[in-house]
Amino acid sequence: MNKFILMFLLLFLGAGALLAQTNLGTIQGTITDKDNNPIPGLNAALRGTTLGNVTDADGEFTIGEIPTGSYQLMISGVGYQTQRRSVNVTEGQTLQLDFTLQPSLTQLQEVEITGRKETTYQNEVSFIGSKTATPLQDVPQSVSYVTKELILDQAAFRVNDVVKNMSGVNQYSFYNDITIRGFRVAGQRNSGNLINGMRAFTSFWKQQLIPHIERVEVIKGPASALFGNASPGGTINRVTKKPLDETRQSITATVGSFGTLRTLADFTGPMTEDGTLLYRLNLGYENADSFRDLQYDNNLIVAPSFSFLPNDATRLNVDVVYQSSDGRLDRGQAVFGDGDLFSVPITKALNAANDYLREESLNATLSFQHQFTDRIKFNSVYLHSNYREDLQEHRAANRFAALGDGGIDPEQVAMQAFIRRRNWSNDNFNNYLTLDLTTGPLEHQLLVGYDYFRQTLKPGGSQLQARRYLLADRTGTSNFDPENADAFALDEAGNPIPNVPHFDLTDPFANQIRDMSDYVYDTRLFPQSLLHNHGIYLQNQVTWGPLQVLIGLRQEYYIDELDYRTEDEERVSQDAFIPRLGLVYELSDRINLYGTYVEGYQPQSASVINDPDAGGPFDPLISNLIEFGAKTQWMDDRLSATLAIYRLRQEGALYNANDPDNPDRQVQIGEEQSQGIELDITGQILPNWSIVANYAFNEAVIQVSDDETEENRQKPNAPRHTGNLWTKYVIDRGAFAGLGIGVGINLVTERFGSIVPEGENPPLFPGYEVVDAALYYQLDKFRIQVNVNNVLDQTHWVGGYDFIRAFPGAPRNLLTTISYTF
């Protein structure tokens, strides 16, 4: 890593030499919008001088009599995003510099209120890196994203469908469960999943739906200086579609393999003639089966959004997302005890026909921005989130069936059954003030803010659980002990009788309805809990010529009230001071170099883990990131690329203890580290040729552990190498105009499963290469597309815990989509 630092400093110092001056020249150019129309009335000025001009009716400008030297040319104007470009002027030279500007929908806002009008794979501005509308080029940290255009082209419907398009981001399991740079980000935690930059409670079991999402973005590494409680690997932010100030309407229908039926609708535009009130309504419905036995999904999404813009200084937005889901919880594929992944079909799930998982969630956001002066802006955002879980399931007990002689039956999976209901409520309140200042040659964008977050597990959370083996009197259960076999109910062969019948992997009728009335149940309570935190943070983004410095500080106060409102109520408090430092240097008008150091913090109290049987108390996760990289723009800013080199360290991660008496107990690992390199390329090679490509090398290892056999081993579900390419080409002229083709390939190397008992080797899941393809045809307002996923029908596994919980990827499947825009 010292070599990386030295390289960065040499590049930094070498770039300074470019600023040396030599004596008169001229700059001229043309400024157009994204549709190639000239833009009159824009300012073209050399920063730090009085030299400048305004574009004429043809969008042209000329700045003459410029002393030779190095300058920064700034193009700005109302309604468009400002562009800056470093230029070198030499005597007698006339520089021709042309610009294409994007509409600015973020001049007054510091959270997104009105929608993004771009219609490409590329996104240029985000709030996730600094809580202000900052060009991604100027964010001193790697940020990957997927826009709604790529989501549509790949016929994606869930976050897990699109993470392959972002370097260093992979599936961990079937669930809402992702790994970023080798560190896990999972649902039912408030540390790694954001919606519009706010912490929302999400399901752990079901992957997050995205038909109402403008883009999915990931900031790599801990983002605790901005958001407080944050996952070390990174933070996933889902940005919902916002109202536009122009009318757009579309209806989409998809049918395909596994009985898939999806219908989507998206309506937006002004509600008043003066455009002060805008609306957007997204609707989504899915009814689909699966390649996995008994699995199905019925999903409904209703997402209205309203923006009120009474004047140029004030903006108000109301954003609501309601989702309901009905299906079954798929715990993965079990194979025979010898670990042959091909010994059992990837279609076989362990559910019973009377299992179900019903979920309901509501996220309601109120955002307010007001600009007091051209330098002072105030932002206030409130998010209320509800999540309800109603579950009945049969699942593996994470071991094979016990035999009376102490052995196991490798074709029979020990089972358990749960009936569970829980309900959470979240409130997130965020207020911050931004102040633009100039002190001599320095330009400052100061931000001071206060966050409050509150999460409540409501009364009534409880679970009936049936597991283990029946005792001789059949009134109780326990783990089978062959040394005390007489204490247990035994069958004719002398084997213990399970409380929940074993699942026979060789039985084609094993998924039948199960009679649950004879099970012996234990009652497990989830006592009402309350956790909340307060965060005070400061941030200064300083610009000095081509150099930008970001300094952030946050003080976090975390409180968890266990057994809330009971005699056993216990208050757990933790504080954390979190710094952040970032540098961006504009090496040229196309290349920015950056470096960053940031620390991370994530509490792991009982309420956060949502599992009283996990053990503990546990210390919080502590992490830090050092990262250097470069960000570039090419081909008239149509194509962007980010190269990142990083080292990420963490202390205190939790892993399953593999305790036969308590399968939910976890243990805390000492130290982990991931280091590697990532490359992301996104945009257009030509206006009709789009591309998304990424590669990541990630060495993520456990460095310190109580079990020495785990040390220096690659972390679970963290491949060393991943790569992805997706490209789409559309014929734009001739007899085949409107016809397009898309092709993609996703490569993932082998991965270890989860930690296993001491002395045993973890399961190894093979690498894979999956090819996808698509055909498109655009005819006026109609578009039809056919997506073929896993064209070569490769059997593969996207992740896994062990050989009883492996997560196979889908075989070859086809989706046909028809869209109408009006």
GROMACS .gro file of C-alpha atoms in nm, residues 285-544:
model
  260
  285TYR     CA    1  -4.717  -0.629  -1.005
  286GLU     CA    2  -4.544  -0.966  -1.029
  287ASN     CA    3  -4.685  -1.318  -1.027
  288ALA     CA    4  -4.408  -1.572  -1.082
  289ASP     CA    5  -4.299  -1.921  -0.993
  290SER     CA    6  -3.936  -2.032  -0.981
  291PHE     CA    7  -3.702  -2.302  -1.104
  292ARG     CA    8  -3.699  -2.410  -0.738
  293ASP     CA    9  -3.970  -2.647  -0.612
  294LEU     CA   10  -4.270  -2.480  -0.444
  295GLN     CA   11  -4.121  -2.131  -0.471
  296TYR     CA   12  -4.337  -1.845  -0.594
  297ASP     CA   13  -4.369  -1.469  -0.563
  298ASN     CA   14  -4.675  -1.246  -0.567
  299ASN     CA   15  -4.558  -0.885  -0.534
  300LEU     CA   16  -4.740  -0.552  -0.546
  301ILE     CA   17  -4.575  -0.207  -0.548
  302VAL     CA   18  -4.755   0.127  -0.530
  303ALA     CA   19  -4.520   0.427  -0.528
  304PRO     CA   20  -4.667   0.779  -0.562
  305SER     CA   21  -4.445   1.088  -0.538
  306PHE     CA   22  -4.526   1.461  -0.540
  307SER     CA   23  -4.299   1.766  -0.568
  308PHE     CA   24  -4.416   2.115  -0.478
  309LEU     CA   25  -4.198   2.398  -0.614
  310PRO     CA   26  -4.369   2.723  -0.505
  311ASN     CA   27  -4.071   2.939  -0.600
  312ASP     CA   28  -3.705   2.918  -0.700
  313ALA     CA   29  -3.596   2.895  -0.335
  314THR     CA   30  -3.827   2.632  -0.186
  315ARG     CA   31  -3.895   2.268  -0.270
  316LEU     CA   32  -4.110   2.008  -0.096
  317ASN     CA   33  -4.142   1.640  -0.182
  318VAL     CA   34  -4.363   1.357  -0.057
  319ASP     CA   35  -4.250   1.008  -0.154
  320VAL     CA   36  -4.439   0.689  -0.058
  321VAL     CA   37  -4.354   0.328  -0.142
  322TYR     CA   38  -4.591   0.049  -0.039
  323GLN     CA   39  -4.498  -0.315  -0.104
  324SER     CA   40  -4.667  -0.642  -0.025
  325SER     CA   41  -4.523  -0.985  -0.091
  326ASP     CA   42  -4.659  -1.338  -0.070
  327GLY     CA   43  -4.435  -1.640  -0.126
  328ARG     CA   44  -4.222  -1.898   0.054
  329LEU     CA   45  -3.885  -1.867   0.220
  330ASP     CA   46  -3.624  -2.063   0.025
  331ARG     CA   47  -3.337  -2.167   0.254
  332GLY     CA   48  -3.133  -2.317  -0.028
  333GLN     CA   49  -3.037  -2.651  -0.181
  334ALA     CA   50  -2.927  -2.950   0.030
  335VAL     CA   51  -2.706  -3.219  -0.122
  336PHE     CA   52  -2.590  -3.557   0.003
  337GLY     CA   53  -2.355  -3.561   0.298
  338ASP     CA   54  -2.046  -3.624   0.085
  339GLY     CA   55  -2.075  -3.271  -0.050
  340ASP     CA   56  -2.134  -3.349  -0.417
  341LEU     CA   57  -2.321  -3.041  -0.539
  342PHE     CA   58  -2.458  -3.238  -0.835
  343SER     CA   59  -2.596  -3.524  -0.623
  344VAL     CA   60  -2.934  -3.351  -0.578
  345PRO     CA   61  -3.114  -3.146  -0.847
  346ILE     CA   62  -3.078  -2.769  -0.806
  347THR     CA   63  -3.458  -2.752  -0.823
  348LYS     CA   64  -3.512  -2.929  -0.489
  349ALA     CA   65  -3.615  -2.707  -0.196
  350LEU     CA   66  -3.692  -2.830   0.156
  351ASN     CA   67  -4.026  -2.655   0.204
  352ALA     CA   68  -4.360  -2.814   0.281
  353ALA     CA   69  -4.660  -2.722   0.067
  354ASN     CA   70  -4.830  -2.540   0.357
  355ASP     CA   71  -4.535  -2.305   0.423
  356TYR     CA   72  -4.565  -1.935   0.351
  357LEU     CA   73  -4.390  -1.599   0.393
  358ARG     CA   74  -4.603  -1.285   0.384
  359GLU     CA   75  -4.437  -0.946   0.412
  360GLU     CA   76  -4.559  -0.590   0.398
  361SER     CA   77  -4.356  -0.269   0.405
  362LEU     CA   78  -4.423   0.103   0.385
  363ASN     CA   79  -4.167   0.382   0.338
  364ALA     CA   80  -4.294   0.740   0.351
  365THR     CA   81  -4.050   1.029   0.300
  366LEU     CA   82  -4.105   1.401   0.345
  367SER     CA   83  -3.825   1.624   0.209
  368PHE     CA   84  -3.795   2.001   0.240
  369GLN     CA   85  -3.531   2.237   0.102
  370HIS     CA   86  -3.511   2.612   0.126
  371GLN     CA   87  -3.244   2.845  -0.010
  372PHE     CA   88  -3.216   3.151   0.214
  373THR     CA   89  -2.952   3.317  -0.004
  374ASP     CA   90  -2.741   3.208  -0.299
  375ARG     CA   91  -2.492   3.073  -0.041
  376ILE     CA   92  -2.709   2.930   0.239
  377LYS     CA   93  -2.941   2.630   0.200
  378PHE     CA   94  -3.136   2.427   0.455
  379ASN     CA   95  -3.243   2.064   0.409
  380SER     CA   96  -3.475   1.853   0.621
  381VAL     CA   97  -3.577   1.494   0.549
  382TYR     CA   98  -3.801   1.260   0.747
  383LEU     CA   99  -3.854   0.893   0.665
  384HIS     CA  100  -4.104   0.666   0.837
  385SER     CA  101  -4.068   0.295   0.767
  386ASN     CA  102  -4.281  -0.005   0.867
  387TYR     CA  103  -4.210  -0.374   0.805
  388ARG     CA  104  -4.431  -0.673   0.894
  389GLU     CA  105  -4.329  -1.041   0.875
  390ASP     CA  106  -4.566  -1.341   0.889
  391LEU     CA  107  -4.381  -1.671   0.843
  392GLN     CA  108  -4.450  -2.042   0.853
  393GLU     CA  109  -4.171  -2.266   0.733
  394HIS     CA  110  -4.002  -2.603   0.739
  395ARG     CA  111  -3.627  -2.569   0.714
  396ALA     CA  112  -3.309  -2.765   0.769
  397ALA     CA  113  -3.165  -2.790   1.119
  398ASN     CA  114  -2.826  -2.743   0.949
  399ARG     CA  115  -2.727  -3.107   0.995
  400PHE     CA  116  -2.808  -3.451   0.860
  401ALA     CA  117  -3.031  -3.703   1.038
  402ALA     CA  118  -2.883  -3.867   1.348
  403LEU     CA  119  -2.861  -4.246   1.371
  404GLY     CA  120  -2.883  -4.450   1.687
  405ASP     CA  121  -2.516  -4.553   1.666
  406GLY     CA  122  -2.402  -4.190   1.661
  407GLY     CA  123  -2.358  -4.170   1.283
  408ILE     CA  124  -2.559  -3.975   1.027
  409ASP     CA  125  -2.778  -4.060   0.731
  410PRO     CA  126  -2.630  -3.852   0.442
  411GLU     CA  127  -2.955  -3.868   0.241
  412GLN     CA  128  -3.183  -3.743   0.519
  413VAL     CA  129  -3.178  -3.379   0.636
  414ALA     CA  130  -3.275  -3.303   0.995
  415MET     CA  131  -3.560  -3.053   0.997
  416GLN     CA  132  -3.721  -2.788   1.215
  417ALA     CA  133  -4.040  -2.585   1.181
  418PHE     CA  134  -4.117  -2.221   1.271
  419ILE     CA  135  -4.430  -2.009   1.297
  420ARG     CA  136  -4.324  -1.647   1.348
  421ARG     CA  137  -4.467  -1.296   1.345
  422ARG     CA  138  -4.277  -0.970   1.393
  423ASN     CA  139  -4.338  -0.603   1.322
  424TRP     CA  140  -4.087  -0.316   1.317
  425SER     CA  141  -4.123   0.059   1.293
  426ASN     CA  142  -3.843   0.300   1.196
  427ASP     CA  143  -3.812   0.678   1.203
  428ASN     CA  144  -3.518   0.863   1.049
  429PHE     CA  145  -3.490   1.243   1.081
  430ASN     CA  146  -3.209   1.428   0.905
  431ASN     CA  147  -3.143   1.804   0.906
  432TYR     CA  148  -2.846   1.989   0.764
  433LEU     CA  149  -2.739   2.334   0.653
  434THR     CA  150  -2.497   2.406   0.368
  435LEU     CA  151  -2.300   2.729   0.343
  436ASP     CA  152  -2.084   2.837   0.047
  437LEU     CA  153  -1.790   3.059   0.140
  438THR     CA  154  -1.483   3.207  -0.028
  439THR     CA  155  -1.166   3.281   0.169
  440GLY     CA  156  -0.894   3.415  -0.058
  441PRO     CA  157  -0.823   3.149  -0.321
  442LEU     CA  158  -1.025   2.886  -0.134
  443GLU     CA  159  -1.387   2.800  -0.203
  444HIS     CA  160  -1.571   2.621   0.078
  445GLN     CA  161  -1.891   2.424   0.089
  446LEU     CA  162  -1.962   2.377   0.457
  447LEU     CA  163  -2.219   2.129   0.583
  448VAL     CA  164  -2.339   2.094   0.940
  449GLY     CA  165  -2.609   1.846   1.031
  450TYR     CA  166  -2.794   1.640   1.288
  451ASP     CA  167  -2.939   1.289   1.241
  452TYR     CA  168  -3.184   1.105   1.461
  453PHE     CA  169  -3.277   0.742   1.404
  454ARG     CA  170  -3.519   0.526   1.601
  455GLN     CA  171  -3.608   0.159   1.548
  456THR     CA  172  -3.875  -0.025   1.745
  457LEU     CA  173  -3.961  -0.393   1.750
  458LYS     CA  174  -4.327  -0.374   1.838
  459PRO     CA  175  -4.504  -0.585   2.104
  460GLY     CA  176  -4.618  -0.933   2.011
  461GLY     CA  177  -4.305  -1.055   1.836
  462SER     CA  178  -4.294  -1.430   1.896
  463GLN     CA  179  -4.220  -1.766   1.741
  464LEU     CA  180  -4.333  -2.125   1.784
  465GLN     CA  181  -4.041  -2.354   1.706
  466ALA     CA  182  -4.031  -2.731   1.672
  467ARG     CA  183  -3.694  -2.903   1.646
  468ARG     CA  184  -3.456  -3.169   1.783
  469TYR     CA  185  -3.551  -3.528   1.881
  470LEU     CA  186  -3.840  -3.653   2.093
  471LEU     CA  187  -3.773  -3.776   2.443
  472ALA     CA  188  -3.903  -4.116   2.550
  473ASP     CA  189  -4.227  -3.972   2.691
  474ARG     CA  190  -4.272  -3.765   2.371
  475THR     CA  191  -4.353  -3.451   2.570
  476GLY     CA  192  -4.019  -3.284   2.522
  477THR     CA  193  -3.718  -3.268   2.292
  478SER     CA  194  -3.342  -3.255   2.306
  479ASN     CA  195  -3.037  -3.305   2.086
  480PHE     CA  196  -2.979  -3.676   2.044
  481ASP     CA  197  -2.712  -3.830   2.267
  482PRO     CA  198  -2.620  -4.186   2.158
  483GLU     CA  199  -2.462  -4.247   2.500
  484ASN     CA  200  -2.804  -4.192   2.657
  485ALA     CA  201  -3.023  -4.340   2.383
  486ASP     CA  202  -3.277  -4.486   2.627
  487ALA     CA  203  -3.389  -4.134   2.718
  488PHE     CA  204  -3.520  -4.083   2.361
  489ALA     CA  205  -3.809  -4.219   2.157
  490LEU     CA  206  -3.661  -4.469   1.911
  491ASP     CA  207  -3.799  -4.632   1.596
  492GLU     CA  208  -3.781  -5.002   1.511
  493ALA     CA  209  -3.425  -4.963   1.380
  494GLY     CA  210  -3.312  -4.800   1.703
  495ASN     CA  211  -3.281  -4.452   1.551
  496PRO     CA  212  -3.411  -4.143   1.734
  497ILE     CA  213  -3.753  -4.015   1.625
  498PRO     CA  214  -3.736  -3.651   1.517
  499ASN     CA  215  -3.984  -3.391   1.639
  500VAL     CA  216  -4.018  -3.273   1.276
  501PRO     CA  217  -3.984  -3.559   1.022
  502HIS     CA  218  -3.658  -3.566   0.829
  503PHE     CA  219  -3.650  -3.455   0.467
  504ASP     CA  220  -3.560  -3.747   0.240
  505LEU     CA  221  -3.355  -3.609  -0.049
  506THR     CA  222  -3.441  -3.917  -0.256
  507ASP     CA  223  -3.820  -3.888  -0.208
  508PRO     CA  224  -3.999  -3.710  -0.498
  509PHE     CA  225  -4.300  -3.645  -0.269
  510ALA     CA  226  -4.108  -3.499   0.026
  511ASN     CA  227  -4.264  -3.152  -0.024
  512GLN     CA  228  -4.616  -3.260   0.068
  513ILE     CA  229  -4.836  -3.081   0.321
  514ARG     CA  230  -4.704  -3.144   0.672
  515ASP     CA  231  -4.933  -3.203   0.967
  516MET     CA  232  -4.790  -2.959   1.222
  517SER     CA  233  -5.040  -3.037   1.499
  518ASP     CA  234  -4.829  -3.322   1.640
  519TYR     CA  235  -4.509  -3.122   1.676
  520VAL     CA  236  -4.380  -3.036   2.023
  521TYR     CA  237  -4.326  -2.661   2.023
  522ASP     CA  238  -4.117  -2.425   2.228
  523THR     CA  239  -4.223  -2.063   2.244
  524ARG     CA  240  -3.960  -1.805   2.170
  525LEU     CA  241  -4.038  -1.443   2.249
  526PHE     CA  242  -3.892  -1.136   2.081
  527PRO     CA  243  -3.925  -0.879   2.356
  528GLN     CA  244  -4.013  -0.528   2.255
  529SER     CA  245  -3.693  -0.332   2.194
  530LEU     CA  246  -3.599   0.024   2.112
  531LEU     CA  247  -3.275   0.143   1.962
  532HIS     CA  248  -3.196   0.497   1.864
  533ASN     CA  249  -2.897   0.709   1.783
  534HIS     CA  250  -2.806   1.074   1.752
  535GLY     CA  251  -2.541   1.196   1.509
  536ILE     CA  252  -2.382   1.537   1.481
  537TYR     CA  253  -2.160   1.589   1.180
  538LEU     CA  254  -1.950   1.854   1.007
  539GLN     CA  255  -1.813   1.851   0.656
  540ASN     CA  256  -1.610   2.096   0.451
  541GLN     CA  257  -1.547   2.058   0.079
  542VAL     CA  258  -1.262   2.296  -0.008
  543THR     CA  259  -1.163   2.383  -0.366
  544TRP     CA  260  -0.826   2.542  -0.438
   0.00000   0.00000   0.00000
